[in-house]
XYZ file of C-alpha atoms in Angstrom:
167
model
C 106.423 115.585 130.182
C 109.257 114.886 132.344
C 110.375 117.213 135.039
C 113.906 117.717 136.572
C 114.163 119.325 139.965
C 117.623 120.087 141.475
C 118.323 120.894 145.127
C 121.932 121.566 145.957
C 124.549 120.661 143.495
C 124.319 118.057 140.677
C 126.501 116.874 137.921
C 125.083 115.336 134.687
C 127.208 113.666 132.067
C 130.532 113.989 133.782
C 132.918 110.992 134.429
C 135.735 110.943 136.901
C 136.112 112.992 139.921
C 134.523 116.418 139.007
C 133.197 118.553 141.878
C 129.463 119.570 141.686
C 128.576 123.177 142.011
C 127.526 124.311 145.544
C 124.110 124.975 144.367
C 122.999 124.322 140.846
C 123.464 121.974 137.966
C 126.601 121.267 135.791
C 125.958 119.516 132.552
C 128.617 118.023 130.227
C 127.359 118.020 126.622
C 124.484 119.793 125.016
C 121.086 120.569 126.737
C 117.919 120.740 124.870
C 114.628 122.168 125.916
C 111.853 121.312 123.530
C 114.216 118.978 121.519
C 115.787 115.570 121.883
C 118.741 116.353 119.704
C 120.271 119.755 120.725
C 123.065 121.071 118.466
C 124.358 123.740 120.900
C 125.335 123.924 124.582
C 121.770 125.079 125.141
C 118.995 124.871 122.465
C 115.470 125.898 123.118
C 112.672 125.125 120.752
C 109.580 127.100 121.485
C 109.182 130.404 123.416
C 111.124 131.614 126.270
C 110.653 134.155 128.973
C 113.693 135.793 130.621
C 112.880 138.055 133.547
C 115.805 140.229 134.578
C 118.917 141.293 132.760
C 120.917 138.974 130.467
C 124.562 139.254 129.524
C 126.001 137.764 126.252
C 129.638 137.357 125.823
C 129.372 136.738 122.099
C 127.177 137.701 119.242
C 123.360 137.625 119.589
C 122.000 136.360 116.345
C 118.549 137.000 115.388
C 116.192 135.821 112.516
C 115.889 138.424 109.589
C 112.275 139.252 110.506
C 109.931 141.334 108.265
C 108.128 144.742 108.363
C 105.100 143.161 110.009
C 107.145 141.081 112.467
C 110.657 142.713 113.130
C 113.261 140.237 114.608
C 113.999 142.638 117.400
C 110.740 143.938 118.859
C 108.939 144.914 122.047
C 106.544 142.931 124.205
C 103.655 145.493 123.892
C 104.320 146.720 120.380
C 105.400 143.686 118.137
C 105.255 145.516 114.811
C 107.850 148.084 115.903
C 111.590 147.292 116.010
C 114.581 146.256 113.888
C 114.941 143.885 111.022
C 117.263 142.862 108.270
C 115.869 143.614 104.770
C 118.598 141.780 102.999
C 122.431 141.648 102.767
C 123.766 144.637 104.525
C 120.427 146.630 104.895
C 118.735 147.327 108.203
C 115.403 148.946 108.803
C 113.898 150.451 111.742
C 110.148 149.682 111.676
C 107.239 151.476 113.307
C 103.626 150.284 112.962
C 104.758 147.491 110.479
C 106.343 149.912 108.005
C 109.956 150.826 107.362
C 110.476 154.187 108.804
C 114.295 154.419 108.433
C 116.753 152.215 106.403
C 120.533 152.100 106.458
C 122.765 150.288 103.765
C 126.271 149.284 103.783
C 127.318 152.483 101.898
C 126.087 154.533 104.848
C 123.043 155.680 102.826
C 120.018 156.456 105.038
C 116.517 156.386 103.780
C 113.608 157.938 105.349
C 110.293 156.845 103.694
C 112.285 154.569 101.290
C 114.126 151.360 101.720
C 116.393 152.050 98.704
C 118.485 155.077 99.503
C 120.982 155.876 96.697
C 122.368 159.059 98.402
C 123.699 159.712 101.849
C 120.224 160.953 102.899
C 117.187 160.091 100.739
C 113.847 161.496 102.059
C 110.563 160.556 100.433
C 107.744 162.863 101.607
C 107.582 166.303 103.086
C 110.359 167.611 105.160
C 110.231 170.285 107.852
C 113.507 171.868 109.129
C 113.194 174.324 111.987
C 116.769 175.616 111.981
C 119.028 176.788 109.308
C 119.845 174.601 106.310
C 123.394 174.751 104.775
C 124.248 173.295 101.328
C 128.011 173.515 101.213
C 128.164 175.243 104.574
C 128.485 173.595 107.876
C 127.376 176.660 109.800
C 124.670 178.409 107.939
C 123.471 181.881 109.219
C 120.183 181.935 107.432
C 117.184 179.684 106.755
C 118.831 178.496 103.580
C 122.556 179.069 102.650
C 123.963 177.694 99.518
C 127.718 178.088 98.804
C 128.678 177.221 95.355
C 126.707 177.195 92.045
C 122.990 176.532 92.276
C 120.639 175.345 89.589
C 116.969 175.817 89.827
C 114.877 173.977 87.340
C 111.351 175.459 87.169
C 109.837 178.639 88.759
C 111.413 180.236 91.751
C 109.229 182.495 93.914
C 110.604 185.200 96.229
C 107.907 186.322 98.708
C 109.422 189.604 99.806
C 112.019 191.987 98.694
C 115.697 190.979 98.975
C 119.127 191.630 97.600
C 121.315 189.704 95.338
C 125.186 189.672 95.579
C 125.595 188.827 91.954
C 123.613 188.848 88.747
C 120.359 187.050 88.649
C 119.561 185.820 85.155
């Protein structure tokens, strides 16, 4: 393989009277690393390693990825990250499995990739605080404002009171 070493300032591909940078390389045209026909200002084919921070002035475009290999992942945990399931659906993945999915309707799925409600949870759920249905500030473990429908048996574990008729 060929090697290019630059000391000081150098121009490549420029014609005329351009001034070279003080310390670095200025290239007119596309630059390819791992390719002889780059289609972009910089095109790298193969793996890269960037140490330090990077700033992008435009969009960062990633491959879609999969559950097993998310497109945005971590060096020491490559089956955890973010991937695009399909058009307008994103999934946060842990351990190679979709943990949380968001679709274009704003629906969130936990334990499912096909949320049809604002929140779909598949599996057991534990809520440590109060839960309000129709209430934004519940004062008890479960507060339901409005008509409720229970299909099946309802068990009450201790004595209680009812504000209206229970039928």
